[in-house]
Short mmCIF file of C-alpha atoms in Angstrom, two decimals:
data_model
loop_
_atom_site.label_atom_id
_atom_site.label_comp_id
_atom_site.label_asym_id
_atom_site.label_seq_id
_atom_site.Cartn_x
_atom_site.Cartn_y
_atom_site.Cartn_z
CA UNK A 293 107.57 121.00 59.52
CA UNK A 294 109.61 118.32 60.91
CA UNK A 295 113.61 117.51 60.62
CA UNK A 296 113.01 114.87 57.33
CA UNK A 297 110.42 117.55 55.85
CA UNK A 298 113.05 120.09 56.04
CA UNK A 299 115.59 118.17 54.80
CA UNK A 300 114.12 116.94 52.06
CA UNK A 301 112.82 120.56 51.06
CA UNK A 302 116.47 121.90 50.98
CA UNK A 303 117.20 118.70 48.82
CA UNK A 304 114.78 119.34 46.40
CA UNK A 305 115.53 123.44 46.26
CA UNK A 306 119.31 122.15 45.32
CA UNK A 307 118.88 119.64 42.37
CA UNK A 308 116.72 122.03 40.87
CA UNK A 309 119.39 124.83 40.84
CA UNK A 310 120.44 124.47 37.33
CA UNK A 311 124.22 125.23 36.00
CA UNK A 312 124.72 125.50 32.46
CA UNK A 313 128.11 123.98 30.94
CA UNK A 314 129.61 124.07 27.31
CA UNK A 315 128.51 120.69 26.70
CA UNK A 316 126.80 118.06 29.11
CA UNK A 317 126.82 114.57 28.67
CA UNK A 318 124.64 112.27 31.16
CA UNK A 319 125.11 108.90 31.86
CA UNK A 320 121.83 106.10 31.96
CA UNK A 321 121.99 106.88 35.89
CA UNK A 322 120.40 109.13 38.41
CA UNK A 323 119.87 109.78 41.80
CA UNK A 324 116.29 109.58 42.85
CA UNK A 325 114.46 110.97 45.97
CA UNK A 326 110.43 111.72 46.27
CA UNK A 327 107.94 112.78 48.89
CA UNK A 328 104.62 111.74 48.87
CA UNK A 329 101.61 111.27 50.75
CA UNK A 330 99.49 107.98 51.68
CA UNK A 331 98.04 105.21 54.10
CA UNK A 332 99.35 102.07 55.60
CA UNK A 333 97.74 99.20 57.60
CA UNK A 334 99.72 96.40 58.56
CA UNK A 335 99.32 93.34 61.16
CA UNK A 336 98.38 96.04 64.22
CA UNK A 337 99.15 99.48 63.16
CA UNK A 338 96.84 101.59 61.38
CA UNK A 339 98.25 105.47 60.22
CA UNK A 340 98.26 108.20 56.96
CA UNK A 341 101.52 110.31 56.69
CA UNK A 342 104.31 111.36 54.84
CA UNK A 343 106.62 108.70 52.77
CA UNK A 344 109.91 110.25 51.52
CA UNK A 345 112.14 108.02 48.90
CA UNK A 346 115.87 107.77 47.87
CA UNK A 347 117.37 105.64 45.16
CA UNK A 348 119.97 105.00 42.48
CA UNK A 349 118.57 104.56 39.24
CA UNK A 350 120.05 102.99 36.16
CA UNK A 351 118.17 103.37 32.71
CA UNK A 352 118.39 100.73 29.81
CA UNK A 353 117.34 99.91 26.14
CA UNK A 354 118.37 102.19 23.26
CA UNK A 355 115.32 104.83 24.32
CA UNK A 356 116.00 104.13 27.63
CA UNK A 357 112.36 103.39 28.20
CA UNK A 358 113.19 100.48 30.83
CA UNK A 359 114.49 101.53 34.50
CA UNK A 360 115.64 99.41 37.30
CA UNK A 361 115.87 101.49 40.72
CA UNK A 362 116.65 99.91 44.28
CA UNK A 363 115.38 102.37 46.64
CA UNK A 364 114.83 103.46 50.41
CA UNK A 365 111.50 104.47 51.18
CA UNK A 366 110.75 105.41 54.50
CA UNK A 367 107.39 106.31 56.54
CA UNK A 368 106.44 108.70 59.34
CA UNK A 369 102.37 107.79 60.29
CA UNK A 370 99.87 108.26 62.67
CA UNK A 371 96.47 107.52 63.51
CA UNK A 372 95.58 111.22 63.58
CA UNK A 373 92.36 111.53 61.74
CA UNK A 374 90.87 107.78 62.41
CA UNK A 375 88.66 107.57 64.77
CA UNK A 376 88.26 103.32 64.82
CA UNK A 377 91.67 102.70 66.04
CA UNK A 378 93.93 103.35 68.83
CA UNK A 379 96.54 106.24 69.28
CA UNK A 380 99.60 104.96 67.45
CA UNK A 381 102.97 106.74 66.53
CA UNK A 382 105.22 104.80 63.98
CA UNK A 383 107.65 104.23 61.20
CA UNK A 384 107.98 102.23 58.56
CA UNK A 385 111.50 101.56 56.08
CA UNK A 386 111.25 99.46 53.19
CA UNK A 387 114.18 98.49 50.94
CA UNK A 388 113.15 97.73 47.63
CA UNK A 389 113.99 97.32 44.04
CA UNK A 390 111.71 98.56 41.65
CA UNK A 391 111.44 97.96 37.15
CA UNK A 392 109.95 100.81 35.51
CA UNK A 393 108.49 101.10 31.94
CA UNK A 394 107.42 103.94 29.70
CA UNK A 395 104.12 102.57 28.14
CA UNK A 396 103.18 105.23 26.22
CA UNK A 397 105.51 108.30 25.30
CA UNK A 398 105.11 111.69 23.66
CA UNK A 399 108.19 113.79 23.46
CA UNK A 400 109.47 114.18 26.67
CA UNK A 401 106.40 113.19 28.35
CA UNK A 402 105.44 109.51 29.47
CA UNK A 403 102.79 107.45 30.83
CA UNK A 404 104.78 104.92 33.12
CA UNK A 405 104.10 101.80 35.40
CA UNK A 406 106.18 100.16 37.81
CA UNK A 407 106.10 97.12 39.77
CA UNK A 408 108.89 96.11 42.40
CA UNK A 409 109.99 93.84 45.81
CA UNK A 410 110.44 95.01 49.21
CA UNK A 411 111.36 94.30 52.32
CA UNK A 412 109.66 96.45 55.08
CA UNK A 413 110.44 97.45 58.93
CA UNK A 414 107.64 98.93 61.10
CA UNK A 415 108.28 100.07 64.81
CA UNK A 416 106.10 102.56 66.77
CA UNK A 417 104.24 103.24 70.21
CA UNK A 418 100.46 101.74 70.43
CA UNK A 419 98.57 104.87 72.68
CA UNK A 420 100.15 107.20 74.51
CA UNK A 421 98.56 106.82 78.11
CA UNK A 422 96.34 109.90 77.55
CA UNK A 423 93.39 107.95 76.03
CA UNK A 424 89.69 107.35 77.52
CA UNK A 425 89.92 103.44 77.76
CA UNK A 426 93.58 102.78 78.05
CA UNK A 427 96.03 104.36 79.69
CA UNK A 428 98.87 102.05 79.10
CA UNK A 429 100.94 102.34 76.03
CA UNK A 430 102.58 99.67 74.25
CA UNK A 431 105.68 99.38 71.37
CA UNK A 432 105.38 97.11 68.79
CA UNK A 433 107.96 96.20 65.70
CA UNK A 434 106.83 94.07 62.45
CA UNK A 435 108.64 92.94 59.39
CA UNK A 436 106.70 92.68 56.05
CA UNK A 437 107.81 91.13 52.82
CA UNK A 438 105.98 91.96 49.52
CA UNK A 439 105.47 93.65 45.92
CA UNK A 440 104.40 97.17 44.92
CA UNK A 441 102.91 98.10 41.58
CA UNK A 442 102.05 101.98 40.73
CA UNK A 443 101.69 104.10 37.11
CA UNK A 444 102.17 107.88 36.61
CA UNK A 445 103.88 110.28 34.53
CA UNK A 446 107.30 111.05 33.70
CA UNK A 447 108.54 114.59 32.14
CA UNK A 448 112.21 113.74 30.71
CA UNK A 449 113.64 116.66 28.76
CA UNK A 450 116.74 115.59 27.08
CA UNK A 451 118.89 118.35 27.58
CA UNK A 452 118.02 119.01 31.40
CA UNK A 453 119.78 117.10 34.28
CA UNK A 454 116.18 116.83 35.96
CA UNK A 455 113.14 114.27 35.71
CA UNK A 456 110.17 114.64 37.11
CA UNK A 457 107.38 111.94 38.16
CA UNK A 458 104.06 112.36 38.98
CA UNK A 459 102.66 109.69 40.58
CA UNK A 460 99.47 109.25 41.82
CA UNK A 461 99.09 105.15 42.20
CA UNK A 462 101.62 103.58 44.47
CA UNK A 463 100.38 100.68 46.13
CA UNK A 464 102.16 98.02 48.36
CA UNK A 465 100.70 94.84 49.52
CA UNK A 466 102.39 92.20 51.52
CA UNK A 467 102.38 89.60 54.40
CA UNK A 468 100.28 89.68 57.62
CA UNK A 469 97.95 92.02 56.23
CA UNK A 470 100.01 94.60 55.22
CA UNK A 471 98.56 97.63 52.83
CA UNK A 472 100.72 100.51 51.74
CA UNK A 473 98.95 102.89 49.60
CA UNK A 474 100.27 106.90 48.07
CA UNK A 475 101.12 109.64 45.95
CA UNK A 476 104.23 110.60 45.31
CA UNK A 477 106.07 113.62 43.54
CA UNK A 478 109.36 112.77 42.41
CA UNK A 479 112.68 113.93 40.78
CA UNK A 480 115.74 111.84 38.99
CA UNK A 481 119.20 113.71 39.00
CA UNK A 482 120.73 112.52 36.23
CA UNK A 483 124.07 111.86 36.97
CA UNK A 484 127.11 112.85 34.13
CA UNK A 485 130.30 111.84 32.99
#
């Protein structure tokens, strides 16, 4: 498990320590941070790894069905896995904003979509001298602009300080070929007064 795994482990382990008060009243904000799992193909690069998110969201409408969340979403991939493409080691951040919407909800349970903007940084290392055909490496950086739409589901209970999201579509597409495709498990921290 890397340094960002580990980090992000501990994060989760802490927001989901809960401390009961008297009487807790939340505000239509919250902290947001997921990991997830997917696929990205850009101008050159070519990897599946780990995407790991952080946010600030802030909810609106009377049922608070409508969300607007600008986020950090960052990338760790690798061609580990495909065989078509050259070693590559890379990153990717995006900074985004993202509109969510509860289509559908039961209780505390939803059926959501969102749809968003970014703005996305990838930098890595093209082989790593070891390979058959090449032993030369190269480093490479691209900037991609685009949208993202995705849909899961969202468990809300009112009294609890915790969200959680299951998402299982998350797809980005933008310039110069760019594809950015995963799942992601996810938790809101609902911030009080």
């Amino acid at each position: 498990m890397n340094y960002s795994s580990s980090v992000l482990a501990l994060l989760f382990l802490f927001l989901t320590l809960s401390v009961k008060a008297q009487e807790t009243h939340f505000t239509r904000s919250s902290i947001k941070v997921g990991v997830g799992l997917g696929g990205n193909d850009g101008e050159t690069e070519t990897g599946l790894g780990v995407v790991y998110l952080i946010g600030y969201q802030k909810n609106f409408g009377q049922n608070e069905k409508l969300r607007v969340s600008p986020n950090l979403l960052h990338g760790e991939f690798s061609s580990a896995g495909i065989n078509d493409v050259r070693d590559q080691f890379y990153r990717t951040t995006s900074l985004g904003i993202n509109a969510a919407y509860d289509l559908v909800r039961y209780k505390s349970v939803s059926l959501l979509i969102n749809t968003g903007v970014f703005i996305n940084y990838s930098r890595g290392l093209f082989g790593n001298g070891g390979e058959i055909s090449n032993n030369s490496s190269a480093y490479f950086k691209t900037l991609y602009v685009g949208g993202n739409i995705g849909a899961g589901f969202r468990i809300s209970p009112p009294a609890s300080r915790f969200t959680y999201e299951i998402k299982p579509v998350n797809i980005g597409l933008g310039n110069k070929g760019f594809v950015l495709g995963y799942a992601m498990l996810g938790l809101d921290f609902k911030l009080t007064k």
